[in-house]
CSV table of C-alpha atoms in Angstrom, one decimal:
chain,number,residue,atom,x,y,z
K,1,MET,CA,11.5,18.5,12.3
K,2,ALA,CA,14.9,17.2,13.3
K,3,LYS,CA,16.0,13.6,12.6
K,4,GLU,CA,15.3,11.3,15.5
K,5,GLY,CA,17.2,8.0,14.9
K,6,ALA,CA,16.5,4.8,13.0
K,7,PRO,CA,12.7,4.8,13.0
K,8,HIS,CA,12.6,8.4,11.8
K,9,ALA,CA,15.1,7.8,9.1
K,10,THR,CA,13.3,4.6,8.0
K,11,MET,CA,10.0,6.5,7.5
K,12,VAL,CA,11.7,9.2,5.5
K,13,GLU,CA,13.5,6.6,3.3
K,14,ALA,CA,10.3,4.6,2.7
K,15,PHE,CA,8.2,7.6,1.7
K,16,ASP,CA,11.0,9.1,-0.4
K,17,ILE,CA,11.0,5.9,-2.5
K,18,ARG,CA,7.3,5.8,-3.0
K,19,LEU,CA,6.9,9.5,-3.8
K,20,ARG,CA,9.7,9.3,-6.4
K,21,GLN,CA,8.2,6.3,-8.0
K,22,LEU,CA,5.0,8.2,-8.6
K,23,TYR,CA,6.4,11.7,-9.2
K,24,PRO,CA,9.9,11.3,-10.7
K,25,GLU,CA,12.5,14.0,-11.0
K,26,PRO,CA,13.3,16.3,-12.6
K,27,SER,CA,9.8,17.6,-13.2
K,28,THR,CA,9.0,17.1,-9.5
K,29,THR,CA,11.6,18.4,-7.1
K,30,TYR,CA,12.5,17.1,-3.6
K,31,SER,CA,14.4,18.1,-0.5
K,32,GLU,CA,14.8,16.2,2.7
K,33,GLY,CA,15.4,18.0,6.0
K,34,LYS,CA,16.3,21.4,4.4
K,35,LYS,CA,14.9,24.7,5.4
K,36,ILE,CA,12.0,25.9,3.2
K,37,THR,CA,11.3,29.7,3.1
K,38,PRO,CA,8.5,30.4,3.7
K,39,PRO,CA,7.6,29.0,6.2
K,40,GLY,CA,11.2,28.7,7.6
K,41,LEU,CA,10.8,25.0,8.5
K,42,LYS,CA,12.7,21.9,7.7
K,43,PRO,CA,10.2,19.3,6.5
K,44,ASP,CA,11.4,15.7,6.5
K,45,ILE,CA,10.3,15.5,2.8
K,46,PHE,CA,9.3,18.5,0.7
K,47,VAL,CA,7.7,18.0,-2.7
K,48,GLU,CA,7.2,20.7,-5.3
K,49,HIS,CA,5.2,19.7,-8.4
K,50,PRO,CA,5.6,21.4,-11.8
K,51,ASP,CA,2.0,22.9,-11.5
K,52,GLY,CA,3.1,24.7,-8.2
K,53,ARG,CA,1.5,22.3,-5.7
K,54,LYS,CA,3.7,21.9,-2.6
K,55,TRP,CA,3.6,19.1,-0.1
K,56,ALA,CA,5.4,18.6,3.2
K,57,PHE,CA,5.6,15.2,5.0
K,58,GLU,CA,6.6,15.1,8.6
K,59,MET,CA,7.5,12.0,10.5
K,60,VAL,CA,6.4,12.0,14.1
K,61,HIS,CA,8.6,9.8,16.4
K,62,GLY,CA,10.5,11.9,19.0
K,63,ASN,CA,8.9,15.3,19.2
K,64,GLN,CA,5.3,14.6,20.0
K,65,SER,CA,4.2,18.0,21.4
K,66,ALA,CA,0.6,18.7,20.2
K,67,ALA,CA,1.3,22.5,20.4
K,68,HIS,CA,4.4,22.1,18.3
K,69,LEU,CA,2.6,20.1,15.7
K,70,LEU,CA,-0.3,22.6,15.4
K,71,GLU,CA,2.1,25.6,15.4
K,72,ASN,CA,4.0,24.1,12.4
K,73,HIS,CA,0.8,23.2,10.7
K,74,VAL,CA,-0.3,26.8,10.7
K,75,ARG,CA,3.0,27.9,9.3
K,76,TYR,CA,2.8,25.4,6.5
K,77,ARG,CA,-0.8,26.4,5.8
K,78,ASP,CA,0.0,30.1,5.7
K,79,ALA,CA,2.8,29.4,3.2
K,80,GLY,CA,0.5,27.5,0.9
K,81,ILE,CA,2.0,24.1,1.7
K,82,CYS,CA,-0.2,21.0,2.3
K,83,ASP,CA,1.3,19.2,5.3
K,84,HIS,CA,0.9,15.6,6.3
K,85,TRP,CA,2.0,14.0,9.6
K,86,ILE,CA,2.9,10.3,9.8
K,87,LEU,CA,3.3,8.5,13.1
K,88,TRP,CA,5.7,5.8,13.9
K,89,ASP,CA,3.6,2.7,14.6
K,90,GLU,CA,4.2,2.7,18.4
K,91,LEU,CA,2.4,6.0,18.5
K,92,GLU,CA,-0.7,4.9,16.6
K,93,PRO,CA,-4.2,5.1,18.1
K,94,LYS,CA,-4.8,2.4,20.7
K,95,THR,CA,-8.0,0.6,21.5
K,96,SER,CA,-9.1,-0.7,24.9
K,97,GLU,CA,-10.3,-3.9,23.3
K,98,THR,CA,-8.1,-6.9,24.1
K,99,SER,CA,-7.5,-9.6,21.5
K,100,ASN,CA,-5.6,-12.8,21.3
K,101,PHE,CA,-3.8,-13.1,18.0
K,102,ASN,CA,-4.2,-16.9,18.1
K,103,GLN,CA,-8.0,-16.5,18.3
K,104,GLY,CA,-10.8,-14.6,16.7
K,105,VAL,CA,-11.2,-12.8,13.4
K,106,PHE,CA,-8.3,-11.5,11.3
K,107,PRO,CA,-8.4,-7.7,12.0
K,108,GLY,CA,-7.7,-6.7,8.4
K,109,LEU,CA,-11.0,-8.4,7.4
K,110,GLN,CA,-13.2,-6.5,9.9
K,111,GLU,CA,-15.5,-3.8,8.5
K,112,GLU,CA,-16.9,-2.6,11.8
K,113,GLN,CA,-15.5,0.4,13.7
K,114,ARG,CA,-13.5,0.2,16.8
K,115,GLU,CA,-13.2,2.7,19.7
K,116,TYR,CA,-9.9,4.5,20.2
K,117,ARG,CA,-8.6,6.6,23.0
K,118,LEU,CA,-6.5,9.4,21.4
K,119,THR,CA,-3.4,11.2,22.7
K,120,ALA,CA,-3.0,15.0,22.5
K,121,PRO,CA,-0.7,14.7,19.4
K,122,GLN,CA,-3.2,12.4,17.7
K,123,ARG,CA,-6.1,14.8,18.3
K,124,ALA,CA,-3.9,17.7,17.1
K,125,ILE,CA,-3.3,15.9,13.7
K,126,LEU,CA,-7.1,15.4,13.4
K,127,GLU,CA,-7.7,19.0,14.3
K,128,MET,CA,-5.5,20.1,11.4
K,129,GLN,CA,-7.9,18.6,8.9
K,130,ASP,CA,-11.3,19.9,7.6
K,131,GLY,CA,-14.6,18.1,7.3
K,132,ASP,CA,-16.2,15.3,9.2
K,133,GLU,CA,-14.0,12.5,7.8
K,134,ARG,CA,-10.4,12.8,9.0
K,135,PHE,CA,-7.4,10.5,9.1
K,136,ILE,CA,-4.4,9.4,11.1
K,137,TYR,CA,-1.5,7.7,9.3
K,138,ALA,CA,0.8,5.3,11.1
K,139,PHE,CA,3.9,3.8,9.4
K,140,THR,CA,4.5,0.2,10.2
K,141,LEU,CA,7.0,-2.6,9.5
K,142,ASP,CA,4.6,-5.2,10.8
K,143,PRO,CA,0.9,-4.4,11.0
K,144,PHE,CA,0.2,-7.7,12.7
K,145,ARG,CA,2.7,-7.3,15.5
K,146,ARG,CA,4.8,-10.4,15.0
K,147,ILE,CA,8.3,-8.8,15.2
K,148,GLU,CA,9.6,-12.0,16.7
K,149,HIS,CA,8.3,-14.1,13.9
K,150,GLU,CA,10.8,-14.9,11.2
K,151,GLN,CA,9.4,-13.7,7.9
K,152,THR,CA,10.2,-14.4,4.3
K,153,ARG,CA,11.6,-11.5,2.2
K,154,PHE,CA,8.3,-11.5,0.4
K,155,ALA,CA,6.3,-11.1,3.6
K,156,GLN,CA,8.7,-8.4,4.9
K,157,THR,CA,8.2,-6.4,1.8
K,158,MET,CA,4.4,-6.9,1.7
K,159,PHE,CA,4.1,-5.8,5.4
K,160,ILE,CA,6.0,-2.5,5.1
K,161,GLY,CA,3.3,0.2,4.8
K,162,VAL,CA,0.8,2.5,6.4
K,163,THR,CA,-2.1,1.8,8.7
K,164,VAL,CA,-4.7,4.4,8.0
K,165,TYR,CA,-7.3,5.2,10.7
K,166,CYS,CA,-10.4,6.8,9.3
K,167,PHE,CA,-12.6,8.8,11.7
K,168,GLU,CA,-15.8,9.2,9.7
K,169,VAL,CA,-17.5,11.7,12.0
K,170,TRP,CA,-14.9,13.7,13.9
K,171,ARG,CA,-16.1,15.5,17.0
K,172,ASP,CA,-13.4,16.5,19.5
K,173,GLY,CA,-14.0,16.4,23.3
K,174,GLN,CA,-15.1,12.7,23.6
K,175,ASP,CA,-13.6,10.0,25.8
K,176,SER,CA,-13.2,7.6,22.8
K,177,TYR,CA,-13.5,7.9,19.0
K,178,PRO,CA,-14.9,5.3,16.5
K,179,ALA,CA,-12.7,4.6,13.5
K,180,LYS,CA,-12.0,2.0,10.8
K,181,ASP,CA,-8.4,1.1,10.0
K,182,PHE,CA,-6.9,-0.1,6.7
K,183,PHE,CA,-3.4,-1.3,6.0
K,184,VAL,CA,-1.9,-0.2,2.7
K,185,PRO,CA,1.5,-1.7,1.6
K,186,MET,CA,4.1,1.0,0.8
K,187,TYR,CA,4.3,0.0,-2.9
K,188,GLN,CA,0.5,0.5,-3.3
K,189,LEU,CA,0.3,3.9,-1.6
K,190,GLU,CA,-1.3,6.6,-3.7
K,191,PHE,CA,-1.7,10.4,-3.1
K,192,ALA,CA,-4.5,12.8,-3.8
K,193,ALA,CA,-4.0,16.3,-5.4
K,194,ASP,CA,-3.2,17.8,-1.9
K,195,GLY,CA,-0.9,14.9,-0.9
K,196,ALA,CA,-3.5,13.1,1.3
K,197,PHE,CA,-3.4,9.4,1.0
K,198,VAL,CA,-5.9,7.7,-1.3
K,199,LEU,CA,-7.5,4.6,0.2
K,200,PRO,CA,-8.6,1.6,-1.7
K,201,SER,CA,-12.3,1.3,-1.5
K,202,GLU,CA,-13.8,-1.3,0.9
K,203,GLU,CA,-15.4,-2.9,-2.1
K,204,ALA,CA,-11.9,-3.4,-3.5
K,205,TYR,CA,-10.7,-5.1,-0.3
K,206,THR,CA,-13.8,-7.3,-0.3
K,207,ALA,CA,-13.3,-8.3,-3.9
K,208,VAL,CA,-9.7,-9.2,-3.4
K,209,TRP,CA,-10.5,-11.3,-0.3
K,210,ASP,CA,-13.4,-13.1,-2.1
K,211,GLN,CA,-11.0,-14.0,-4.9
K,212,LEU,CA,-8.2,-15.3,-2.7
K,213,ALA,CA,-10.2,-17.0,0.0
K,214,PRO,CA,-10.9,-20.2,-1.9
K,215,VAL,CA,-7.3,-20.5,-3.0
K,216,LEU,CA,-6.1,-20.0,0.5
K,217,GLY,CA,-8.4,-22.6,1.8
K,218,PHE,CA,-10.6,-20.4,3.9
K,219,SER,CA,-14.3,-21.0,4.5
K,220,ASP,CA,-16.9,-18.3,4.4
K,221,THR,CA,-18.7,-19.9,7.3
K,222,GLU,CA,-15.7,-20.6,9.6
K,223,GLY,CA,-13.8,-18.1,11.8
K,224,ILE,CA,-10.4,-17.0,10.7
K,225,ILE,CA,-7.5,-17.4,13.1
K,226,PRO,CA,-5.1,-14.5,12.5
K,227,THR,CA,-1.9,-16.6,13.0
K,228,GLU,CA,-3.2,-19.3,10.6
K,229,ALA,CA,-4.3,-16.6,8.1
K,230,LEU,CA,-0.9,-14.9,8.1
K,231,ALA,CA,1.0,-18.2,7.8
K,232,LYS,CA,-1.0,-18.9,4.6
K,233,LEU,CA,-0.6,-15.3,3.3
K,234,GLU,CA,3.2,-15.7,3.7
K,235,ARG,CA,3.0,-18.8,1.5
K,236,LEU,CA,1.2,-17.0,-1.3
K,237,PRO,CA,4.0,-17.6,-3.8
K,238,GLU,CA,3.9,-21.3,-3.2
K,239,LEU,CA,0.1,-21.3,-3.4
K,240,PHE,CA,0.1,-19.4,-6.6
K,241,GLN,CA,2.6,-21.8,-8.1
K,242,THR,CA,0.5,-24.8,-7.1
K,243,HIS,CA,-2.8,-23.2,-8.2
K,244,SER,CA,-1.7,-20.8,-10.9
K,245,GLN,CA,-4.4,-21.8,-13.4
K,246,ALA,CA,-7.1,-21.6,-10.7
K,247,VAL,CA,-5.9,-18.2,-9.6
K,248,MET,CA,-5.9,-16.9,-13.2
K,249,GLU,CA,-9.4,-18.3,-13.8
K,250,THR,CA,-10.7,-16.8,-10.6
K,251,LEU,CA,-9.3,-13.3,-11.4
K,252,LEU,CA,-10.6,-13.4,-14.9
K,253,ARG,CA,-14.1,-14.6,-13.8
K,254,SER,CA,-14.3,-11.8,-11.3
K,255,TYR,CA,-13.1,-9.3,-13.8
K,256,LEU,CA,-15.6,-10.4,-16.5
K,257,GLU,CA,-18.5,-10.3,-13.9
K,258,ALA,CA,-17.8,-6.6,-13.4
K,259,LEU,CA,-17.9,-5.6,-17.1
K,260,LEU,CA,-20.8,-3.9,-18.9
K,261,PRO,CA,-22.9,-6.0,-21.2
K,262,GLU,CA,-21.6,-4.2,-24.3
K,263,GLU,CA,-18.0,-4.9,-23.2
K,264,LEU,CA,-18.8,-8.6,-22.8
K,265,HIS,CA,-20.4,-8.6,-26.2
K,266,GLU,CA,-17.2,-7.0,-27.7
K,267,ILE,CA,-15.1,-9.7,-26.2
K,268,GLY,CA,-17.5,-12.4,-27.5
K,269,GLU,CA,-17.4,-11.0,-31.0
K,270,PHE,CA,-13.6,-10.9,-31.0
K,271,PHE,CA,-13.3,-14.7,-30.2
K,272,GLN,CA,-16.0,-15.6,-32.7
K,273,LYS,CA,-14.0,-13.9,-35.4
K,274,THR,CA,-10.5,-15.0,-34.3
K,275,LYS,CA,-9.3,-18.3,-35.7
K,276,SER,CA,-6.9,-20.8,-34.2
K,277,GLY,CA,-3.4,-19.6,-35.0
K,278,ASP,CA,-4.4,-15.9,-35.5
K,279,LEU,CA,-2.9,-14.9,-32.1
K,280,GLN,CA,0.9,-15.1,-32.5
K,281,PRO,CA,3.0,-16.1,-29.5
K,282,PRO,CA,5.5,-13.6,-28.2
K,283,PRO,CA,8.8,-13.6,-30.1
K,284,PHE,CA,10.7,-14.1,-26.8
K,285,SER,CA,10.7,-16.6,-23.9
K,286,MET,CA,8.6,-15.8,-20.9
K,287,PRO,CA,10.0,-16.4,-17.3
K,288,SER,CA,9.8,-20.0,-16.1
K,289,MET,CA,7.8,-20.8,-13.0
K,290,GLU,CA,11.1,-21.3,-11.2
K,291,GLU,CA,12.2,-17.8,-12.1
K,292,VAL,CA,8.9,-16.4,-11.0
K,293,MET,CA,9.3,-18.1,-7.6
K,294,GLN,CA,12.8,-16.7,-7.3
K,295,ALA,CA,11.5,-13.2,-7.8
K,296,PHE,CA,9.6,-13.4,-4.5
K,297,GLU,CA,12.9,-13.5,-2.7
K,298,ASN,CA,15.2,-11.6,-5.0
K,299,PRO,CA,14.9,-7.9,-6.0
K,300,GLU,CA,17.2,-8.4,-9.0
K,301,GLN,CA,14.9,-11.2,-10.3
K,302,ILE,CA,11.9,-9.0,-9.8
K,303,GLN,CA,13.7,-6.4,-12.0
K,304,LYS,CA,14.0,-9.0,-14.7
K,305,MET,CA,10.4,-9.9,-14.3
K,306,ALA,CA,9.4,-6.3,-14.8
K,307,GLU,CA,11.4,-6.2,-18.0
K,308,SER,CA,9.7,-9.3,-19.2
K,309,ALA,CA,6.3,-7.8,-18.3
K,310,SER,CA,7.1,-4.7,-20.3
K,311,ARG,CA,7.9,-6.8,-23.4
K,312,ALA,CA,4.7,-8.8,-22.8
K,313,GLN,CA,2.6,-5.6,-22.7
K,314,ALA,CA,4.1,-4.4,-25.9
K,315,HIS,CA,3.3,-7.7,-27.5
K,316,LEU,CA,-0.3,-7.6,-26.2
K,317,GLU,CA,-0.7,-4.3,-28.1
K,318,THR,CA,-0.1,-6.1,-31.4
K,319,LEU,CA,-2.7,-8.8,-30.9
K,320,GLY,CA,-5.8,-6.6,-31.6
K,321,PHE,CA,-7.5,-7.6,-28.3
K,322,PRO,CA,-10.7,-5.6,-27.6
K,323,GLU,CA,-10.0,-2.9,-25.0
K,324,PRO,CA,-11.9,-4.6,-22.1
K,325,LEU,CA,-9.8,-7.8,-22.5
K,326,LYS,CA,-6.6,-5.9,-23.0
K,327,ARG,CA,-7.2,-4.0,-19.7
K,328,PHE,CA,-7.3,-7.3,-17.8
K,329,PHE,CA,-4.1,-8.6,-19.2
K,330,MET,CA,-2.4,-5.3,-18.8
K,331,THR,CA,-3.4,-5.4,-15.1
K,332,VAL,CA,-2.1,-9.0,-14.6
K,333,VAL,CA,1.1,-8.2,-16.4
K,334,ASP,CA,2.0,-5.0,-14.7
K,335,PRO,CA,5.7,-4.0,-15.0
K,336,THR,CA,5.3,-0.9,-12.9
K,337,LEU,CA,3.9,-2.9,-9.9
K,338,LEU,CA,6.8,-5.4,-10.2
K,339,GLN,CA,9.3,-2.5,-10.3
K,340,ASN,CA,7.7,-0.9,-7.3
K,341,VAL,CA,7.8,-4.1,-5.2
K,342,GLY,CA,11.4,-4.6,-6.3
K,343,ASP,CA,12.4,-1.1,-5.2
K,344,VAL,CA,11.0,-1.7,-1.7
K,345,MET,CA,12.5,-5.1,-1.5
K,346,ALA,CA,16.0,-3.8,-2.5
K,347,TRP,CA,15.7,-1.0,0.0
K,348,SER,CA,14.7,-3.4,2.8
K,349,GLU,CA,17.8,-5.4,2.2
K,350,ASP,CA,20.2,-2.4,1.9
K,351,SER,CA,18.9,0.2,4.4
K,352,VAL,CA,21.0,0.4,7.6
K,353,ALA,CA,18.2,2.5,9.3
K,354,LEU,CA,15.6,-0.1,8.5
K,355,GLN,CA,17.7,-2.9,10.0
K,356,GLN,CA,18.2,-0.9,13.2
K,357,ALA,CA,14.6,0.1,13.4
K,358,ARG,CA,13.5,-3.6,13.2
K,359,LYS,CA,15.6,-4.3,16.4
K,360,LYS,CA,13.9,-1.6,18.4
């Protein structure tokens, strides 16, 4: 499809960054906006994997004709290309429910379905898919609709992503359609073998929330006001700095609770046999808390953090930790995650299209 201004370019740039993070060149090849024969179309992003799999990603912003979308889908399908269509957030499914952002429950924490009235293009995208469970993807720069609110660089990066609408039992011809929605930050987006988005499980969302709620000062019995929740979420770096030990203890406790009995036994045996002084400190200095805090606002500093995390992981390999314990530390000290966040933050600072799209 033809380019359609800043929103369209922003979506292409964002997806191009994430796809190349996961499937780097030269083994995976890319083209943007060039004709592919067959099917004689110009996908916004075309991905060809070394095993022959082909994906096309189309950004829907200007041309919203349902017939046009379905026609191109058939051409992609007949050419053996898995096509995926991403809406600009203004075109996402709408619900008739009215809500006040200063009252009620934080939408991202709701597990119940909501009823959506779908447009013809939205139904066309669902008709392209097979099975009962079908999805609509909507790219967003602010899933919580606070464009006028001044955000930190950390928050701006965290809130660039995709809202995924999951229609668990798709039956066309209704007045409204029940669906659940999930927000996935761009730097966490994963893809299945056919290019479809892989969603974090609801259990994963619940686990993360259960871990963070006490640190953020939320009560399980009280209602959560969205504006208050987001204000605290944007202060996560400060909260982690203030409660770093409590955060680490909470994450470790939650991780240990999910281990098998034999894995816990393996960890226990390791510490019984390990004497004080056996575990050598790393032969390099780790980032200070001040440097860690700077990384939340500076992509170059995040790059340095990623390099430190790589050295720390290499050092962990030398300590002889049992595999279950090593997995935990490798997850906490994840250079790939830091690099991914840094890439999105650097792009958000440099992209002219993104700056223009934010003003629309």
